[in-house]
Amino acid sequence: MKKWTPWTIALAAACVAVAVTLWRQFDWTERSYISFVADTAGEAMMMLVEDPLAMRPQTQQAVRITAAAASAGHYVTPESEYALALQYQREGNSKEAKALLWRIVEESPSWSWPYALLGSMLGRDGPEYLEQAESLLRQAIALDPDWARPHNSLAVALRLLGRYEEAEMSALRALELAPDDIAAHNNYANLLLVLGRHEEAEAHYAYAVELEPDNPKPLYNLACLYSVMERDNDALTFLAAAIELNEGMRRDAAVDPYFDGLHLLPSFQALVYDNAAAPEEAAPVGKEEDASLTDEGA
């Protein structure tokens, strides 16, 4: 049996002391947290494929956790910063969201997602940004030609630019790539309504409702369509259904030019102006041909 000498005892004690010091310096709690966030970020990215705007509670939770870690500097990757940009957008902080997306585009120029989200956001900022939005969306398509979302968003931008033939081509491509995508059907129907192809628009809105009955956007747009078609009872029925799901649509309807023909109806007034701003108090909207249509996921 080997005897311990004073020197070996001292050496062993020194090794133990070094090991204890290293153990204490290594933050196992932080490492565990980073591992958790990394796993959550991966889950968030997978869920965002099917739920790109984080409308579902599970996606929202994963995005919030990932975004918080990115904001605090604990876990910073292109994916976590994308989650943070999306969270900014959901909170109404579009300025911070766009600034972060521009940075991601610069740092990860081969990733299509930030181009698509940034393009869709710019497309809602006003007519002066539509051409820039178009450019970003086309870049997203170039990077990922078989991804339906940028085709769908591009169709919306082209519609707002008045380039209807190109818009229809993009909308049909989105539907080809994602035949059961609610956003693709809803937004193509918006284009068909603008083009006066009412029966076709009705079919696509109805299919969007069938795909997701609890989504208020196609219900609201169906109400717009039926108002234009002078099917007042149907318009009121679908508008009521949309408002039941989203109270904010009362205010939308109060200033929506598609409902101009319904404003004098007592049933419309009771539906829209009860618990809402009176007509003279509501904010005005532009009279663009399709200014009030509610695009889905664009």
mmCIF file of C-alpha atoms in Angstrom:
data_model
loop_
_atom_site.group_PDB
_atom_site.id
_atom_site.type_symbol
_atom_site.label_atom_id
_atom_site.label_comp_id
_atom_site.label_asym_id
_atom_site.label_seq_id
_atom_site.Cartn_x
_atom_site.Cartn_y
_atom_site.Cartn_z
ATOM 1 C CA MET A 1 0.000 0.000 0.000
ATOM 2 C CA LYS A 2 1.363 3.359 -1.052
ATOM 3 C CA LYS A 3 2.176 5.695 1.810
ATOM 4 C CA TRP A 4 1.107 9.306 1.720
ATOM 5 C CA THR A 5 3.965 11.692 2.181
ATOM 6 C CA PRO A 6 3.603 15.336 3.196
ATOM 7 C CA TRP A 7 4.271 16.294 -0.411
ATOM 8 C CA THR A 8 1.587 14.030 -1.900
ATOM 9 C CA ILE A 9 -0.888 15.167 0.731
ATOM 10 C CA ALA A 10 -0.153 18.793 -0.123
ATOM 11 C CA LEU A 11 -0.480 18.081 -3.846
ATOM 12 C CA ALA A 12 -3.801 16.298 -3.381
ATOM 13 C CA ALA A 13 -5.107 19.141 -1.245
ATOM 14 C CA ALA A 14 -4.076 21.646 -3.900
ATOM 15 C CA CYS A 15 -5.858 19.645 -6.611
ATOM 16 C CA VAL A 16 -9.022 19.489 -4.528
ATOM 17 C CA ALA A 17 -8.851 23.233 -3.895
ATOM 18 C CA VAL A 18 -8.438 23.957 -7.615
ATOM 19 C CA ALA A 19 -11.344 21.663 -8.471
ATOM 20 C CA VAL A 20 -13.599 23.328 -5.899
ATOM 21 C CA THR A 21 -12.626 26.780 -7.155
ATOM 22 C CA LEU A 22 -13.353 25.855 -10.771
ATOM 23 C CA TRP A 23 -16.685 24.306 -9.770
ATOM 24 C CA ARG A 24 -17.708 27.466 -7.935
ATOM 25 C CA GLN A 25 -16.643 29.696 -10.815
ATOM 26 C CA PHE A 26 -18.657 27.701 -13.337
ATOM 27 C CA ASP A 27 -22.250 28.901 -13.247
ATOM 28 C CA TRP A 28 -24.193 25.690 -13.657
ATOM 29 C CA THR A 29 -27.511 27.495 -13.265
ATOM 30 C CA GLU A 30 -26.725 29.824 -16.144
ATOM 31 C CA ARG A 31 -25.533 26.946 -18.292
ATOM 32 C CA SER A 32 -28.771 25.089 -17.611
ATOM 33 C CA TYR A 33 -30.770 28.222 -18.488
ATOM 34 C CA ILE A 34 -28.886 28.701 -21.766
ATOM 35 C CA SER A 35 -29.513 25.073 -22.676
ATOM 36 C CA PHE A 36 -33.221 25.532 -21.924
ATOM 37 C CA VAL A 37 -33.402 28.695 -24.040
ATOM 38 C CA ALA A 38 -31.571 27.029 -26.928
ATOM 39 C CA ASP A 39 -34.086 24.172 -26.898
ATOM 40 C CA THR A 40 -36.981 26.628 -26.654
ATOM 41 C CA ALA A 41 -35.601 28.693 -29.539
ATOM 42 C CA GLY A 42 -35.450 25.584 -31.692
ATOM 43 C CA GLU A 43 -39.046 24.764 -30.810
ATOM 44 C CA ALA A 44 -40.088 28.349 -31.564
ATOM 45 C CA MET A 45 -38.536 28.208 -35.025
ATOM 46 C CA MET A 46 -40.301 24.931 -35.777
ATOM 47 C CA MET A 47 -43.662 26.294 -34.625
ATOM 48 C CA LEU A 48 -43.203 29.517 -36.613
ATOM 49 C CA VAL A 49 -43.064 27.478 -39.815
ATOM 50 C CA GLU A 50 -46.778 26.732 -39.392
ATOM 51 C CA ASP A 51 -47.636 29.814 -37.321
ATOM 52 C CA PRO A 52 -45.436 32.618 -38.735
ATOM 53 C CA LEU A 53 -47.077 35.463 -36.812
ATOM 54 C CA ALA A 54 -47.206 33.549 -33.515
ATOM 55 C CA MET A 55 -50.970 33.544 -33.198
ATOM 56 C CA ARG A 56 -51.144 30.304 -31.208
ATOM 57 C CA PRO A 57 -50.503 30.369 -27.442
ATOM 58 C CA GLN A 58 -47.763 27.730 -27.577
ATOM 59 C CA THR A 59 -45.882 29.658 -30.252
ATOM 60 C CA GLN A 60 -46.318 32.915 -28.357
ATOM 61 C CA GLN A 61 -44.831 31.405 -25.202
ATOM 62 C CA ALA A 62 -41.796 29.996 -27.008
ATOM 63 C CA VAL A 63 -41.224 33.273 -28.847
ATOM 64 C CA ARG A 64 -41.485 35.299 -25.619
ATOM 65 C CA ILE A 65 -38.930 33.126 -23.804
ATOM 66 C CA THR A 66 -36.499 33.260 -26.717
ATOM 67 C CA ALA A 67 -37.006 36.995 -27.203
ATOM 68 C CA ALA A 68 -36.415 37.732 -23.515
ATOM 69 C CA ALA A 69 -33.124 35.838 -23.581
ATOM 70 C CA ALA A 70 -32.007 37.711 -26.701
ATOM 71 C CA SER A 71 -33.018 41.071 -25.246
ATOM 72 C CA ALA A 72 -31.028 40.384 -22.061
ATOM 73 C CA GLY A 73 -27.993 39.251 -24.048
ATOM 74 C CA HIS A 74 -28.081 35.744 -22.577
ATOM 75 C CA TYR A 75 -28.697 33.934 -25.861
ATOM 76 C CA VAL A 76 -28.017 35.905 -29.025
ATOM 77 C CA THR A 77 -28.303 34.150 -32.380
ATOM 78 C CA PRO A 78 -29.988 35.151 -35.649
ATOM 79 C CA GLU A 79 -32.936 32.987 -34.626
ATOM 80 C CA SER A 80 -33.291 34.480 -31.163
ATOM 81 C CA GLU A 81 -33.018 37.999 -32.576
ATOM 82 C CA TYR A 82 -35.698 37.125 -35.126
ATOM 83 C CA ALA A 83 -37.922 36.012 -32.250
ATOM 84 C CA LEU A 84 -37.206 39.326 -30.531
ATOM 85 C CA ALA A 85 -38.114 41.261 -33.693
ATOM 86 C CA LEU A 86 -41.348 39.298 -33.973
ATOM 87 C CA GLN A 87 -42.122 40.008 -30.320
ATOM 88 C CA TYR A 88 -41.496 43.714 -30.896
ATOM 89 C CA GLN A 89 -43.937 43.595 -33.803
ATOM 90 C CA ARG A 90 -46.565 41.823 -31.727
ATOM 91 C CA GLU A 91 -46.203 44.494 -29.034
ATOM 92 C CA GLY A 92 -46.660 47.283 -31.578
ATOM 93 C CA ASN A 93 -43.033 48.404 -31.500
ATOM 94 C CA SER A 94 -42.533 48.273 -35.255
ATOM 95 C CA LYS A 95 -39.595 50.689 -35.226
ATOM 96 C CA GLU A 96 -37.465 48.407 -33.051
ATOM 97 C CA ALA A 97 -38.673 45.342 -34.945
ATOM 98 C CA LYS A 98 -37.656 46.740 -38.321
ATOM 99 C CA ALA A 99 -34.298 48.003 -37.066
ATOM 100 C CA LEU A 100 -33.494 44.551 -35.713
ATOM 101 C CA LEU A 101 -34.664 42.829 -38.896
ATOM 102 C CA TRP A 102 -32.423 45.068 -41.004
ATOM 103 C CA ARG A 103 -29.507 44.008 -38.811
ATOM 104 C CA ILE A 104 -30.370 40.327 -39.181
ATOM 105 C CA VAL A 105 -30.563 40.746 -42.961
ATOM 106 C CA GLU A 106 -27.067 42.235 -42.943
ATOM 107 C CA GLU A 107 -25.643 39.545 -40.661
ATOM 108 C CA SER A 108 -27.497 36.568 -42.199
ATOM 109 C CA PRO A 109 -28.087 37.537 -45.851
ATOM 110 C CA SER A 110 -28.871 33.980 -46.929
ATOM 111 C CA TRP A 111 -31.804 33.480 -44.520
ATOM 112 C CA SER A 112 -35.194 34.178 -46.103
ATOM 113 C CA TRP A 113 -37.296 34.735 -42.969
ATOM 114 C CA PRO A 114 -36.130 38.247 -42.005
ATOM 115 C CA TYR A 115 -36.596 39.453 -45.589
ATOM 116 C CA ALA A 116 -40.168 38.158 -45.606
ATOM 117 C CA LEU A 117 -41.152 39.634 -42.242
ATOM 118 C CA LEU A 118 -39.481 42.965 -42.963
ATOM 119 C CA GLY A 119 -41.087 43.146 -46.403
ATOM 120 C CA SER A 120 -44.551 42.433 -45.049
ATOM 121 C CA MET A 121 -44.110 45.068 -42.324
ATOM 122 C CA LEU A 122 -42.910 47.726 -44.751
ATOM 123 C CA GLY A 123 -45.831 46.910 -47.033
ATOM 124 C CA ARG A 124 -48.176 48.100 -44.277
ATOM 125 C CA ASP A 125 -46.274 51.330 -43.630
ATOM 126 C CA GLY A 126 -47.772 53.230 -46.548
ATOM 127 C CA PRO A 127 -47.644 53.493 -50.345
ATOM 128 C CA GLU A 128 -44.173 55.018 -50.315
ATOM 129 C CA TYR A 129 -42.711 51.797 -48.883
ATOM 130 C CA LEU A 130 -44.402 49.314 -51.205
ATOM 131 C CA GLU A 131 -41.618 49.128 -53.769
ATOM 132 C CA GLN A 132 -39.043 48.516 -51.047
ATOM 133 C CA ALA A 133 -41.335 45.850 -49.610
ATOM 134 C CA GLU A 134 -41.588 44.251 -53.046
ATOM 135 C CA SER A 135 -37.800 44.118 -53.343
ATOM 136 C CA LEU A 136 -37.395 42.436 -49.954
ATOM 137 C CA LEU A 137 -40.131 39.908 -50.656
ATOM 138 C CA ARG A 138 -38.617 39.019 -54.013
ATOM 139 C CA GLN A 139 -35.298 38.460 -52.247
ATOM 140 C CA ALA A 140 -37.030 36.108 -49.806
ATOM 141 C CA ILE A 141 -38.509 34.225 -52.761
ATOM 142 C CA ALA A 142 -35.116 34.017 -54.465
ATOM 143 C CA LEU A 143 -33.674 32.452 -51.312
ATOM 144 C CA ASP A 144 -36.594 30.058 -50.753
ATOM 145 C CA PRO A 145 -38.728 29.736 -53.913
ATOM 146 C CA ASP A 146 -41.004 27.041 -52.497
ATOM 147 C CA TRP A 147 -42.020 28.951 -49.368
ATOM 148 C CA ALA A 148 -45.593 30.187 -49.776
ATOM 149 C CA ARG A 149 -45.534 33.104 -47.360
ATOM 150 C CA PRO A 150 -43.396 35.616 -49.330
ATOM 151 C CA HIS A 151 -45.415 34.863 -52.475
ATOM 152 C CA ASN A 152 -48.569 35.642 -50.506
ATOM 153 C CA SER A 153 -47.155 38.853 -49.028
ATOM 154 C CA LEU A 154 -45.856 39.904 -52.440
ATOM 155 C CA ALA A 155 -49.351 39.448 -53.869
ATOM 156 C CA VAL A 156 -50.673 41.876 -51.251
ATOM 157 C CA ALA A 157 -47.972 44.452 -52.009
ATOM 158 C CA LEU A 158 -48.574 44.191 -55.749
ATOM 159 C CA ARG A 159 -52.314 44.545 -55.215
ATOM 160 C CA LEU A 160 -51.751 47.726 -53.244
ATOM 161 C CA LEU A 161 -49.489 48.956 -56.051
ATOM 162 C CA GLY A 162 -52.347 48.373 -58.503
ATOM 163 C CA ARG A 163 -50.404 45.713 -60.409
ATOM 164 C CA TYR A 164 -53.264 43.259 -60.347
ATOM 165 C CA GLU A 165 -52.108 40.785 -62.984
ATOM 166 C CA GLU A 166 -48.779 40.289 -61.204
ATOM 167 C CA ALA A 167 -50.585 40.142 -57.876
ATOM 168 C CA GLU A 168 -52.782 37.315 -59.096
ATOM 169 C CA MET A 169 -49.781 35.368 -60.355
ATOM 170 C CA SER A 170 -48.139 35.631 -56.937
ATOM 171 C CA ALA A 171 -51.363 34.752 -55.121
ATOM 172 C CA LEU A 172 -51.901 31.670 -57.267
ATOM 173 C CA ARG A 173 -48.315 30.587 -56.687
ATOM 174 C CA ALA A 174 -48.868 30.874 -52.936
ATOM 175 C CA LEU A 175 -51.985 28.715 -53.229
ATOM 176 C CA GLU A 176 -50.119 26.201 -55.356
ATOM 177 C CA LEU A 177 -47.454 25.875 -52.675
ATOM 178 C CA ALA A 178 -49.896 25.899 -49.739
ATOM 179 C CA PRO A 179 -53.389 24.892 -50.912
ATOM 180 C CA ASP A 180 -54.769 24.768 -47.358
ATOM 181 C CA ASP A 181 -53.213 28.006 -46.122
ATOM 182 C CA ILE A 182 -55.831 30.352 -44.691
ATOM 183 C CA ALA A 183 -53.761 33.459 -45.406
ATOM 184 C CA ALA A 184 -53.325 32.541 -49.056
ATOM 185 C CA HIS A 185 -57.069 32.030 -49.553
ATOM 186 C CA ASN A 186 -58.049 35.146 -47.605
ATOM 187 C CA ASN A 187 -55.627 37.416 -49.423
ATOM 188 C CA TYR A 188 -56.416 36.022 -52.859
ATOM 189 C CA ALA A 189 -60.089 36.628 -52.113
ATOM 190 C CA ASN A 190 -59.223 40.238 -51.216
ATOM 191 C CA LEU A 191 -57.694 40.637 -54.668
ATOM 192 C CA LEU A 192 -60.704 39.023 -56.343
ATOM 193 C CA LEU A 193 -63.021 41.405 -54.490
ATOM 194 C CA VAL A 194 -61.026 44.382 -55.753
ATOM 195 C CA LEU A 195 -61.249 42.952 -59.277
ATOM 196 C CA GLY A 196 -65.025 42.581 -58.979
ATOM 197 C CA ARG A 197 -64.920 38.781 -59.241
ATOM 198 C CA HIS A 198 -67.316 38.366 -56.361
ATOM 199 C CA GLU A 199 -68.331 34.727 -56.696
ATOM 200 C CA GLU A 200 -64.706 33.608 -56.820
ATOM 201 C CA ALA A 201 -63.882 35.793 -53.835
ATOM 202 C CA GLU A 202 -66.775 34.291 -51.878
ATOM 203 C CA ALA A 203 -65.502 30.759 -52.519
ATOM 204 C CA HIS A 204 -62.017 31.542 -51.214
ATOM 205 C CA TYR A 205 -63.278 33.452 -48.175
ATOM 206 C CA ALA A 206 -65.639 30.596 -47.361
ATOM 207 C CA TYR A 207 -62.818 28.080 -47.604
ATOM 208 C CA ALA A 208 -60.682 30.231 -45.301
ATOM 209 C CA VAL A 209 -63.539 30.225 -42.772
ATOM 210 C CA GLU A 210 -63.835 26.456 -43.118
ATOM 211 C CA LEU A 211 -60.111 26.078 -42.461
ATOM 212 C CA GLU A 212 -60.171 28.267 -39.355
ATOM 213 C CA PRO A 213 -63.683 29.131 -38.116
ATOM 214 C CA ASP A 214 -62.375 31.168 -35.160
ATOM 215 C CA ASN A 215 -60.316 33.543 -37.292
ATOM 216 C CA PRO A 216 -62.194 36.869 -37.564
ATOM 217 C CA LYS A 217 -60.407 38.183 -40.663
ATOM 218 C CA PRO A 218 -62.107 36.114 -43.388
ATOM 219 C CA LEU A 219 -65.437 36.565 -41.592
ATOM 220 C CA TYR A 220 -64.970 40.337 -41.677
ATOM 221 C CA ASN A 221 -63.940 40.258 -45.322
ATOM 222 C CA LEU A 222 -66.958 38.134 -46.211
ATOM 223 C CA ALA A 223 -69.085 40.833 -44.599
ATOM 224 C CA CYS A 224 -67.358 43.425 -46.810
ATOM 225 C CA LEU A 225 -68.038 41.296 -49.876
ATOM 226 C CA TYR A 226 -71.704 40.766 -49.050
ATOM 227 C CA SER A 227 -72.125 44.484 -48.422
ATOM 228 C CA VAL A 228 -70.766 45.196 -51.901
ATOM 229 C CA MET A 229 -73.085 42.529 -53.331
ATOM 230 C CA GLU A 230 -76.006 44.204 -51.472
ATOM 231 C CA ARG A 231 -76.669 41.064 -49.461
ATOM 232 C CA ASP A 232 -77.246 43.103 -46.327
ATOM 233 C CA ASN A 233 -78.440 40.329 -44.020
ATOM 234 C CA ASP A 234 -75.459 38.143 -44.867
ATOM 235 C CA ALA A 235 -73.115 41.105 -44.396
ATOM 236 C CA LEU A 236 -74.515 41.789 -40.925
ATOM 237 C CA THR A 237 -74.383 38.112 -39.953
ATOM 238 C CA PHE A 238 -70.715 37.731 -40.818
ATOM 239 C CA LEU A 239 -69.792 41.116 -39.385
ATOM 240 C CA ALA A 240 -71.426 40.136 -36.087
ATOM 241 C CA ALA A 241 -69.469 36.875 -36.091
ATOM 242 C CA ALA A 242 -66.206 38.739 -36.698
ATOM 243 C CA ILE A 243 -66.906 41.254 -33.933
ATOM 244 C CA GLU A 244 -67.759 38.465 -31.502
ATOM 245 C CA LEU A 245 -64.251 37.095 -32.065
ATOM 246 C CA ASN A 246 -62.505 40.475 -32.141
ATOM 247 C CA GLU A 247 -64.130 43.536 -30.582
ATOM 248 C CA GLY A 248 -61.650 45.801 -32.361
ATOM 249 C CA MET A 249 -63.475 45.147 -35.599
ATOM 250 C CA ARG A 250 -66.339 47.381 -34.448
ATOM 251 C CA ARG A 251 -64.085 50.388 -34.965
ATOM 252 C CA ASP A 252 -62.834 49.019 -38.273
ATOM 253 C CA ALA A 253 -66.389 48.639 -39.503
ATOM 254 C CA ALA A 254 -67.342 52.128 -38.323
ATOM 255 C CA VAL A 255 -64.981 53.732 -40.842
ATOM 256 C CA ASP A 256 -64.902 51.051 -43.512
ATOM 257 C CA PRO A 257 -66.011 52.293 -46.959
ATOM 258 C CA TYR A 258 -67.175 48.789 -47.848
ATOM 259 C CA PHE A 259 -70.007 49.250 -45.359
ATOM 260 C CA ASP A 260 -71.164 52.631 -46.658
ATOM 261 C CA GLY A 261 -74.399 51.068 -47.884
ATOM 262 C CA LEU A 262 -75.235 49.759 -44.413
ATOM 263 C CA HIS A 263 -74.659 52.864 -42.301
ATOM 264 C CA LEU A 264 -78.311 53.909 -42.208
ATOM 265 C CA LEU A 265 -79.576 50.496 -41.134
ATOM 266 C CA PRO A 266 -80.564 50.416 -37.444
ATOM 267 C CA SER A 267 -79.201 46.883 -37.153
ATOM 268 C CA PHE A 268 -75.789 48.019 -38.415
ATOM 269 C CA GLN A 269 -75.772 51.000 -36.063
ATOM 270 C CA ALA A 270 -76.686 48.807 -33.100
ATOM 271 C CA LEU A 271 -74.001 46.282 -34.005
ATOM 272 C CA VAL A 272 -71.182 48.714 -34.716
ATOM 273 C CA TYR A 273 -71.806 51.852 -32.677
ATOM 274 C CA ASP A 274 -72.954 50.252 -29.452
ATOM 275 C CA ASN A 275 -69.789 50.152 -27.321
ATOM 276 C CA ALA A 276 -67.877 51.826 -30.138
ATOM 277 C CA ALA A 277 -67.036 55.331 -31.276
ATOM 278 C CA ALA A 278 -69.831 57.290 -32.884
ATOM 279 C CA PRO A 279 -69.425 57.821 -36.637
ATOM 280 C CA GLU A 280 -68.267 61.419 -36.288
ATOM 281 C CA GLU A 281 -65.717 60.376 -33.646
ATOM 282 C CA ALA A 282 -64.174 57.520 -35.583
ATOM 283 C CA ALA A 283 -60.826 58.009 -37.241
ATOM 284 C CA PRO A 284 -61.036 58.530 -41.021
ATOM 285 C CA VAL A 285 -59.482 56.115 -43.461
ATOM 286 C CA GLY A 286 -58.307 56.553 -47.002
ATOM 287 C CA LYS A 287 -60.644 55.747 -49.819
ATOM 288 C CA GLU A 288 -58.250 53.473 -51.684
ATOM 289 C CA GLU A 289 -60.109 50.781 -53.516
ATOM 290 C CA ASP A 290 -59.217 48.134 -50.955
ATOM 291 C CA ALA A 291 -57.986 50.208 -48.027
ATOM 292 C CA SER A 292 -60.128 48.383 -45.494
ATOM 293 C CA LEU A 293 -59.659 44.765 -46.496
ATOM 294 C CA THR A 294 -58.075 42.732 -43.740
ATOM 295 C CA ASP A 295 -55.067 40.835 -45.037
ATOM 296 C CA GLU A 296 -54.046 37.665 -43.250
ATOM 297 C CA GLY A 297 -50.436 37.014 -42.351
ATOM 298 C CA ALA A 298 -49.093 39.456 -44.920
#
